[in-house]
Amino acid sequence: MLKAITALLLFAAVVAHADEARIRKVVEEKTGAKVEGVQPGPLGLFEVRFRSSSGVRVLYTDAEATHIFFGKVYEVSTDRDITDERLRKLNAIKFGDLPLDQAVKIQRGKGTRVLAMFSDPHCPACKQFEQTLQKVNDITLYVFMFPVIRPELVAHSRSVWCSPDRAKAWIDLALNGKTPAASASCPNPVEKNVALGQSLGVNATPTLVFANGERVGGSLQLADLTELLDQAKR
């Protein structure tokens, strides 16, 4: 108990002596980023928050900003990516604010686990992730079609929306490369989805948004996806 109190007091002393003004000044001068916040981070370092085109990002410094650390912090004993966990929280959005009526709904099993996804049907990483999604049960997936990689093929996404079975048409296109037979001329939300993604800072496909609002830019392995789905459901 005494050791824990001593450690806490030492940490508080470090925090008290951190030169936040200097940290802000040095980071802004060296990186060109506008610092939004400074607070204690892992390993006795300080987390510095700034905003980029992809949302809130972080870097780390010591108390006097004599060194700047870019990259991720991993906790080996638990195999946790501390930085990614933090970024998911910093970039979280309100899932309930998403216009789900603009998404292709795909349900497997009871569908009690919920996931929204911004995806381009002609994105190689998205196609690979579709293979992973085929192995997930008990999920309701909302696909916001986000055709930005090959915009000349945007009609394919519109055709998915115009198909009598949108879920099947999406999987046929995104997973199997089969172009929908339906016309692309019906009213559709594709342009709205692109604008929505851009307003949320989506700059990677796929981008995943979990029920708790946390989001991940890029695909996930099956085990990681399952873990995050279960965490968000609690």
PDB file of C-alpha atoms in Angstrom:
ATOM      1  CA  MET A   1       0.000   0.000   0.000  1.00  0.00           C
ATOM      2  CA  LEU A   2       2.818   2.388   0.917  1.00  0.00           C
ATOM      3  CA  LYS A   3       4.545   1.701  -2.404  1.00  0.00           C
ATOM      4  CA  ALA A   4       1.343   2.471  -4.294  1.00  0.00           C
ATOM      5  CA  ILE A   5       0.892   5.770  -2.455  1.00  0.00           C
ATOM      6  CA  THR A   6       4.537   6.706  -3.059  1.00  0.00           C
ATOM      7  CA  ALA A   7       4.224   5.947  -6.765  1.00  0.00           C
ATOM      8  CA  LEU A   8       1.051   8.027  -6.962  1.00  0.00           C
ATOM      9  CA  LEU A   9       2.722  10.979  -5.262  1.00  0.00           C
ATOM     10  CA  LEU A  10       5.729  10.758  -7.566  1.00  0.00           C
ATOM     11  CA  PHE A  11       3.444  10.704 -10.592  1.00  0.00           C
ATOM     12  CA  ALA A  12       1.531  13.705  -9.286  1.00  0.00           C
ATOM     13  CA  ALA A  13       4.821  15.548  -8.839  1.00  0.00           C
ATOM     14  CA  VAL A  14       5.783  14.865 -12.450  1.00  0.00           C
ATOM     15  CA  VAL A  15       2.404  16.106 -13.646  1.00  0.00           C
ATOM     16  CA  ALA A  16       2.701  19.250 -11.547  1.00  0.00           C
ATOM     17  CA  HIS A  17       6.106  20.054 -13.039  1.00  0.00           C
ATOM     18  CA  ALA A  18       5.169  19.384 -16.637  1.00  0.00           C
ATOM     19  CA  ASP A  19       5.615  22.504 -18.733  1.00  0.00           C
ATOM     20  CA  GLU A  20       2.408  22.365 -20.765  1.00  0.00           C
ATOM     21  CA  ALA A  21       3.053  25.699 -22.450  1.00  0.00           C
ATOM     22  CA  ARG A  22       6.469  24.519 -23.594  1.00  0.00           C
ATOM     23  CA  ILE A  23       5.055  21.184 -24.760  1.00  0.00           C
ATOM     24  CA  ARG A  24       2.463  22.979 -26.872  1.00  0.00           C
ATOM     25  CA  LYS A  25       5.019  25.416 -28.287  1.00  0.00           C
ATOM     26  CA  VAL A  26       7.622  22.789 -29.178  1.00  0.00           C
ATOM     27  CA  VAL A  27       5.159  20.352 -30.718  1.00  0.00           C
ATOM     28  CA  GLU A  28       3.484  23.031 -32.811  1.00  0.00           C
ATOM     29  CA  GLU A  29       6.842  24.395 -34.007  1.00  0.00           C
ATOM     30  CA  LYS A  30       8.272  20.968 -34.857  1.00  0.00           C
ATOM     31  CA  THR A  31       5.179  19.349 -36.393  1.00  0.00           C
ATOM     32  CA  GLY A  32       3.057  22.235 -37.651  1.00  0.00           C
ATOM     33  CA  ALA A  33       0.061  20.710 -35.872  1.00  0.00           C
ATOM     34  CA  LYS A  34      -2.335  22.715 -33.724  1.00  0.00           C
ATOM     35  CA  VAL A  35      -2.284  21.130 -30.270  1.00  0.00           C
ATOM     36  CA  GLU A  36      -5.763  20.553 -28.829  1.00  0.00           C
ATOM     37  CA  GLY A  37      -4.763  19.131 -25.469  1.00  0.00           C
ATOM     38  CA  VAL A  38      -1.973  17.814 -23.248  1.00  0.00           C
ATOM     39  CA  GLN A  39      -2.412  15.268 -20.483  1.00  0.00           C
ATOM     40  CA  PRO A  40      -0.531  12.463 -18.706  1.00  0.00           C
ATOM     41  CA  GLY A  41      -0.038   9.437 -20.930  1.00  0.00           C
ATOM     42  CA  PRO A  42       1.499   5.968 -20.633  1.00  0.00           C
ATOM     43  CA  LEU A  43       4.972   5.258 -19.220  1.00  0.00           C
ATOM     44  CA  GLY A  44       5.224   8.659 -17.538  1.00  0.00           C
ATOM     45  CA  LEU A  45       5.043  10.415 -20.893  1.00  0.00           C
ATOM     46  CA  PHE A  46       2.578  13.107 -21.888  1.00  0.00           C
ATOM     47  CA  GLU A  47      -0.086  12.600 -24.504  1.00  0.00           C
ATOM     48  CA  VAL A  48      -0.412  15.480 -26.963  1.00  0.00           C
ATOM     49  CA  ARG A  49      -3.621  15.595 -29.012  1.00  0.00           C
ATOM     50  CA  PHE A  50      -3.942  17.241 -32.402  1.00  0.00           C
ATOM     51  CA  ARG A  51      -6.309  16.995 -35.327  1.00  0.00           C
ATOM     52  CA  SER A  52      -5.529  15.797 -38.836  1.00  0.00           C
ATOM     53  CA  SER A  53      -7.615  15.004 -41.900  1.00  0.00           C
ATOM     54  CA  SER A  54      -8.232  11.537 -40.423  1.00  0.00           C
ATOM     55  CA  GLY A  55      -9.440  12.822 -37.053  1.00  0.00           C
ATOM     56  CA  VAL A  56      -7.788  13.229 -33.663  1.00  0.00           C
ATOM     57  CA  ARG A  57      -4.224  11.892 -33.454  1.00  0.00           C
ATOM     58  CA  VAL A  58      -1.714  11.665 -30.604  1.00  0.00           C
ATOM     59  CA  LEU A  59       2.005  11.820 -30.030  1.00  0.00           C
ATOM     60  CA  TYR A  60       4.013  11.716 -26.813  1.00  0.00           C
ATOM     61  CA  THR A  61       6.621  13.909 -25.130  1.00  0.00           C
ATOM     62  CA  ASP A  62       8.510  14.045 -21.854  1.00  0.00           C
ATOM     63  CA  ALA A  63       7.604  16.689 -19.262  1.00  0.00           C
ATOM     64  CA  GLU A  64       9.872  19.342 -20.817  1.00  0.00           C
ATOM     65  CA  ALA A  65       9.342  18.411 -24.467  1.00  0.00           C
ATOM     66  CA  THR A  66      13.015  17.638 -24.975  1.00  0.00           C
ATOM     67  CA  HIS A  67      11.937  14.568 -26.949  1.00  0.00           C
ATOM     68  CA  ILE A  68       8.908  13.869 -29.139  1.00  0.00           C
ATOM     69  CA  PHE A  69       7.747  10.286 -29.623  1.00  0.00           C
ATOM     70  CA  PHE A  70       5.715   9.263 -32.668  1.00  0.00           C
ATOM     71  CA  GLY A  71       4.110   5.853 -32.999  1.00  0.00           C
ATOM     72  CA  LYS A  72       2.289   3.355 -30.819  1.00  0.00           C
ATOM     73  CA  VAL A  73       2.683   2.098 -27.277  1.00  0.00           C
ATOM     74  CA  TYR A  74       2.134  -1.630 -26.788  1.00  0.00           C
ATOM     75  CA  GLU A  75       1.611  -3.344 -23.445  1.00  0.00           C
ATOM     76  CA  VAL A  76       3.417  -6.632 -23.948  1.00  0.00           C
ATOM     77  CA  SER A  77       1.960  -8.487 -20.968  1.00  0.00           C
ATOM     78  CA  THR A  78      -1.605  -8.035 -22.240  1.00  0.00           C
ATOM     79  CA  ASP A  79      -0.837  -7.689 -25.966  1.00  0.00           C
ATOM     80  CA  ARG A  80      -2.742  -4.391 -25.971  1.00  0.00           C
ATOM     81  CA  ASP A  81      -2.191  -1.518 -28.352  1.00  0.00           C
ATOM     82  CA  ILE A  82      -2.580   1.321 -25.855  1.00  0.00           C
ATOM     83  CA  THR A  83      -2.412   4.004 -28.519  1.00  0.00           C
ATOM     84  CA  ASP A  84      -5.079   2.452 -30.743  1.00  0.00           C
ATOM     85  CA  GLU A  85      -7.404   2.005 -27.779  1.00  0.00           C
ATOM     86  CA  ARG A  86      -7.004   5.677 -26.952  1.00  0.00           C
ATOM     87  CA  LEU A  87      -7.570   6.794 -30.544  1.00  0.00           C
ATOM     88  CA  ARG A  88     -10.774   4.765 -30.799  1.00  0.00           C
ATOM     89  CA  LYS A  89     -12.142   6.655 -27.817  1.00  0.00           C
ATOM     90  CA  LEU A  90     -10.918  10.068 -28.977  1.00  0.00           C
ATOM     91  CA  ASN A  91     -12.493   9.603 -32.402  1.00  0.00           C
ATOM     92  CA  ALA A  92     -15.719   8.015 -31.207  1.00  0.00           C
ATOM     93  CA  ILE A  93     -18.997   9.263 -32.638  1.00  0.00           C
ATOM     94  CA  LYS A  94     -22.611   8.768 -31.574  1.00  0.00           C
ATOM     95  CA  PHE A  95     -23.729   5.607 -33.335  1.00  0.00           C
ATOM     96  CA  GLY A  96     -27.340   6.693 -32.987  1.00  0.00           C
ATOM     97  CA  ASP A  97     -26.623   9.803 -35.058  1.00  0.00           C
ATOM     98  CA  LEU A  98     -25.688   7.768 -38.129  1.00  0.00           C
ATOM     99  CA  PRO A  99     -28.399   7.851 -40.835  1.00  0.00           C
ATOM    100  CA  LEU A 100     -28.820   4.081 -40.961  1.00  0.00           C
ATOM    101  CA  ASP A 101     -31.576   4.412 -43.540  1.00  0.00           C
ATOM    102  CA  GLN A 102     -28.818   5.342 -46.012  1.00  0.00           C
ATOM    103  CA  ALA A 103     -26.983   2.052 -45.438  1.00  0.00           C
ATOM    104  CA  VAL A 104     -27.345  -1.438 -46.858  1.00  0.00           C
ATOM    105  CA  LYS A 105     -28.489  -3.627 -43.962  1.00  0.00           C
ATOM    106  CA  ILE A 106     -27.112  -7.150 -43.685  1.00  0.00           C
ATOM    107  CA  GLN A 107     -28.150  -9.387 -40.795  1.00  0.00           C
ATOM    108  CA  ARG A 108     -26.763 -12.769 -39.780  1.00  0.00           C
ATOM    109  CA  GLY A 109     -28.238 -14.762 -36.936  1.00  0.00           C
ATOM    110  CA  LYS A 110     -30.038 -12.739 -34.276  1.00  0.00           C
ATOM    111  CA  GLY A 111     -28.057  -9.657 -35.214  1.00  0.00           C
ATOM    112  CA  THR A 112     -27.597  -8.444 -31.644  1.00  0.00           C
ATOM    113  CA  ARG A 113     -24.057  -7.204 -32.335  1.00  0.00           C
ATOM    114  CA  VAL A 114     -24.094  -4.079 -34.475  1.00  0.00           C
ATOM    115  CA  LEU A 115     -21.481  -2.614 -36.804  1.00  0.00           C
ATOM    116  CA  ALA A 116     -21.494   0.209 -39.337  1.00  0.00           C
ATOM    117  CA  MET A 117     -18.951   0.206 -42.144  1.00  0.00           C
ATOM    118  CA  PHE A 118     -17.861   2.731 -44.752  1.00  0.00           C
ATOM    119  CA  SER A 119     -16.683   0.601 -47.648  1.00  0.00           C
ATOM    120  CA  ASP A 120     -15.750   0.870 -51.311  1.00  0.00           C
ATOM    121  CA  PRO A 121     -16.760  -2.220 -53.325  1.00  0.00           C
ATOM    122  CA  HIS A 122     -13.597  -1.909 -55.424  1.00  0.00           C
ATOM    123  CA  CYS A 123     -11.191  -1.574 -52.498  1.00  0.00           C
ATOM    124  CA  PRO A 124      -8.833  -4.608 -52.182  1.00  0.00           C
ATOM    125  CA  ALA A 125      -8.663  -4.301 -48.389  1.00  0.00           C
ATOM    126  CA  CYS A 126     -12.463  -4.116 -48.244  1.00  0.00           C
ATOM    127  CA  LYS A 127     -12.789  -7.276 -50.311  1.00  0.00           C
ATOM    128  CA  GLN A 128     -10.425  -9.082 -47.967  1.00  0.00           C
ATOM    129  CA  PHE A 129     -12.409  -7.846 -44.971  1.00  0.00           C
ATOM    130  CA  GLU A 130     -15.641  -9.060 -46.569  1.00  0.00           C
ATOM    131  CA  GLN A 131     -14.138 -12.551 -46.370  1.00  0.00           C
ATOM    132  CA  THR A 132     -13.647 -12.052 -42.639  1.00  0.00           C
ATOM    133  CA  LEU A 133     -17.206 -10.781 -42.210  1.00  0.00           C
ATOM    134  CA  GLN A 134     -18.552 -13.977 -43.756  1.00  0.00           C
ATOM    135  CA  LYS A 135     -17.263 -15.812 -40.676  1.00  0.00           C
ATOM    136  CA  VAL A 136     -19.115 -13.582 -38.201  1.00  0.00           C
ATOM    137  CA  ASN A 137     -22.532 -14.601 -36.890  1.00  0.00           C
ATOM    138  CA  ASP A 138     -24.989 -12.717 -34.704  1.00  0.00           C
ATOM    139  CA  ILE A 139     -24.335  -9.387 -36.391  1.00  0.00           C
ATOM    140  CA  THR A 140     -26.301  -6.579 -37.983  1.00  0.00           C
ATOM    141  CA  LEU A 141     -24.066  -4.797 -40.455  1.00  0.00           C
ATOM    142  CA  TYR A 142     -24.878  -1.383 -41.914  1.00  0.00           C
ATOM    143  CA  VAL A 143     -22.845  -0.713 -45.053  1.00  0.00           C
ATOM    144  CA  PHE A 144     -22.442   2.921 -46.062  1.00  0.00           C
ATOM    145  CA  MET A 145     -21.297   2.644 -49.653  1.00  0.00           C
ATOM    146  CA  PHE A 146     -18.313   4.945 -50.026  1.00  0.00           C
ATOM    147  CA  PRO A 147     -17.036   4.636 -53.632  1.00  0.00           C
ATOM    148  CA  VAL A 148     -14.012   6.912 -53.555  1.00  0.00           C
ATOM    149  CA  ILE A 149     -11.205   4.674 -54.794  1.00  0.00           C
ATOM    150  CA  ARG A 150     -12.615   4.232 -58.287  1.00  0.00           C
ATOM    151  CA  PRO A 151     -15.236   6.976 -58.583  1.00  0.00           C
ATOM    152  CA  GLU A 152     -15.740   6.168 -62.253  1.00  0.00           C
ATOM    153  CA  LEU A 153     -17.473   2.972 -61.059  1.00  0.00           C
ATOM    154  CA  VAL A 154     -19.888   4.743 -58.712  1.00  0.00           C
ATOM    155  CA  ALA A 155     -22.793   3.390 -60.779  1.00  0.00           C
ATOM    156  CA  HIS A 156     -22.096  -0.058 -59.324  1.00  0.00           C
ATOM    157  CA  SER A 157     -22.904   1.213 -55.846  1.00  0.00           C
ATOM    158  CA  ARG A 158     -26.038   2.916 -57.111  1.00  0.00           C
ATOM    159  CA  SER A 159     -27.097  -0.359 -58.728  1.00  0.00           C
ATOM    160  CA  VAL A 160     -26.693  -2.145 -55.400  1.00  0.00           C
ATOM    161  CA  TRP A 161     -29.160   0.304 -53.864  1.00  0.00           C
ATOM    162  CA  CYS A 162     -31.578  -0.163 -56.766  1.00  0.00           C
ATOM    163  CA  SER A 163     -31.468  -3.981 -56.464  1.00  0.00           C
ATOM    164  CA  PRO A 164     -34.462  -5.858 -55.006  1.00  0.00           C
ATOM    165  CA  ASP A 165     -32.122  -7.566 -52.502  1.00  0.00           C
ATOM    166  CA  ARG A 166     -29.548  -4.964 -51.529  1.00  0.00           C
ATOM    167  CA  ALA A 167     -27.700  -7.212 -49.082  1.00  0.00           C
ATOM    168  CA  LYS A 168     -27.161  -9.917 -51.713  1.00  0.00           C
ATOM    169  CA  ALA A 169     -26.232  -7.361 -54.369  1.00  0.00           C
ATOM    170  CA  TRP A 170     -23.627  -5.799 -52.073  1.00  0.00           C
ATOM    171  CA  ILE A 171     -22.016  -9.123 -51.187  1.00  0.00           C
ATOM    172  CA  ASP A 172     -22.028 -10.222 -54.824  1.00  0.00           C
ATOM    173  CA  LEU A 173     -20.228  -7.008 -55.802  1.00  0.00           C
ATOM    174  CA  ALA A 174     -17.888  -6.432 -52.850  1.00  0.00           C
ATOM    175  CA  LEU A 175     -16.961 -10.061 -52.230  1.00  0.00           C
ATOM    176  CA  ASN A 176     -17.349 -11.754 -55.595  1.00  0.00           C
ATOM    177  CA  GLY A 177     -16.872  -8.868 -58.042  1.00  0.00           C
ATOM    178  CA  LYS A 178     -20.268  -9.469 -59.682  1.00  0.00           C
ATOM    179  CA  THR A 179     -21.784  -6.253 -61.039  1.00  0.00           C
ATOM    180  CA  PRO A 180     -25.481  -5.837 -60.130  1.00  0.00           C
ATOM    181  CA  ALA A 181     -27.931  -6.185 -62.984  1.00  0.00           C
ATOM    182  CA  ALA A 182     -30.256  -3.511 -61.627  1.00  0.00           C
ATOM    183  CA  SER A 183     -30.429  -0.045 -63.088  1.00  0.00           C
ATOM    184  CA  ALA A 184     -28.421   2.702 -61.397  1.00  0.00           C
ATOM    185  CA  SER A 185     -31.089   5.338 -61.966  1.00  0.00           C
ATOM    186  CA  CYS A 186     -33.292   4.981 -58.880  1.00  0.00           C
ATOM    187  CA  PRO A 187     -33.074   7.544 -56.029  1.00  0.00           C
ATOM    188  CA  ASN A 188     -30.086   6.535 -53.903  1.00  0.00           C
ATOM    189  CA  PRO A 189     -27.963   7.844 -51.013  1.00  0.00           C
ATOM    190  CA  VAL A 190     -24.494   7.183 -52.456  1.00  0.00           C
ATOM    191  CA  GLU A 191     -23.487  10.848 -52.794  1.00  0.00           C
ATOM    192  CA  LYS A 192     -24.901  11.560 -49.323  1.00  0.00           C
ATOM    193  CA  ASN A 193     -22.798   8.725 -47.917  1.00  0.00           C
ATOM    194  CA  VAL A 194     -19.636  10.101 -49.483  1.00  0.00           C
ATOM    195  CA  ALA A 195     -20.393  13.514 -47.984  1.00  0.00           C
ATOM    196  CA  LEU A 196     -21.158  11.902 -44.614  1.00  0.00           C
ATOM    197  CA  GLY A 197     -17.879  10.006 -44.594  1.00  0.00           C
ATOM    198  CA  GLN A 198     -15.913  13.098 -45.493  1.00  0.00           C
ATOM    199  CA  SER A 199     -17.623  15.102 -42.736  1.00  0.00           C
ATOM    200  CA  LEU A 200     -16.621  12.394 -40.235  1.00  0.00           C
ATOM    201  CA  GLY A 201     -13.006  12.356 -41.414  1.00  0.00           C
ATOM    202  CA  VAL A 202     -13.219   8.922 -43.024  1.00  0.00           C
ATOM    203  CA  ASN A 203     -10.099   8.580 -45.158  1.00  0.00           C
ATOM    204  CA  ALA A 204      -9.574   4.822 -45.149  1.00  0.00           C
ATOM    205  CA  THR A 205     -11.671   1.948 -46.387  1.00  0.00           C
ATOM    206  CA  PRO A 206     -13.006   0.059 -44.713  1.00  0.00           C
ATOM    207  CA  THR A 207     -13.741   2.295 -41.711  1.00  0.00           C
ATOM    208  CA  LEU A 208     -15.658   0.542 -38.950  1.00  0.00           C
ATOM    209  CA  VAL A 209     -17.941   2.149 -36.368  1.00  0.00           C
ATOM    210  CA  PHE A 210     -18.961   0.013 -33.395  1.00  0.00           C
ATOM    211  CA  ALA A 211     -22.129   0.326 -31.314  1.00  0.00           C
ATOM    212  CA  ASN A 212     -20.278   2.247 -28.591  1.00  0.00           C
ATOM    213  CA  GLY A 213     -19.168   4.821 -31.168  1.00  0.00           C
ATOM    214  CA  GLU A 214     -15.545   3.717 -31.314  1.00  0.00           C
ATOM    215  CA  ARG A 215     -14.159   3.455 -34.801  1.00  0.00           C
ATOM    216  CA  VAL A 216     -11.297   1.755 -36.578  1.00  0.00           C
ATOM    217  CA  GLY A 217      -9.782   2.867 -39.865  1.00  0.00           C
ATOM    218  CA  GLY A 218      -8.844  -0.275 -41.777  1.00  0.00           C
ATOM    219  CA  SER A 219      -9.711  -3.939 -41.573  1.00  0.00           C
ATOM    220  CA  LEU A 220      -9.356  -6.254 -38.572  1.00  0.00           C
ATOM    221  CA  GLN A 221      -8.498  -9.873 -38.005  1.00  0.00           C
ATOM    222  CA  LEU A 222     -11.446 -12.067 -37.019  1.00  0.00           C
ATOM    223  CA  ALA A 223     -10.383 -12.394 -33.366  1.00  0.00           C
ATOM    224  CA  ASP A 224      -9.932  -8.631 -32.960  1.00  0.00           C
ATOM    225  CA  LEU A 225     -13.227  -7.880 -34.696  1.00  0.00           C
ATOM    226  CA  THR A 226     -15.096 -10.348 -32.490  1.00  0.00           C
ATOM    227  CA  GLU A 227     -13.554  -8.894 -29.343  1.00  0.00           C
ATOM    228  CA  LEU A 228     -14.506  -5.329 -30.247  1.00  0.00           C
ATOM    229  CA  LEU A 229     -18.037  -6.351 -31.242  1.00  0.00           C
ATOM    230  CA  ASP A 230     -18.505  -8.059 -27.893  1.00  0.00           C
ATOM    231  CA  GLN A 231     -17.061  -5.107 -25.969  1.00  0.00           C
ATOM    232  CA  ALA A 232     -19.329  -2.644 -27.756  1.00  0.00           C
ATOM    233  CA  LYS A 233     -22.392  -4.773 -27.024  1.00  0.00           C
ATOM    234  CA  ARG A 234     -21.911  -4.624 -23.229  1.00  0.00           C
TER     235      ARG A 234
END
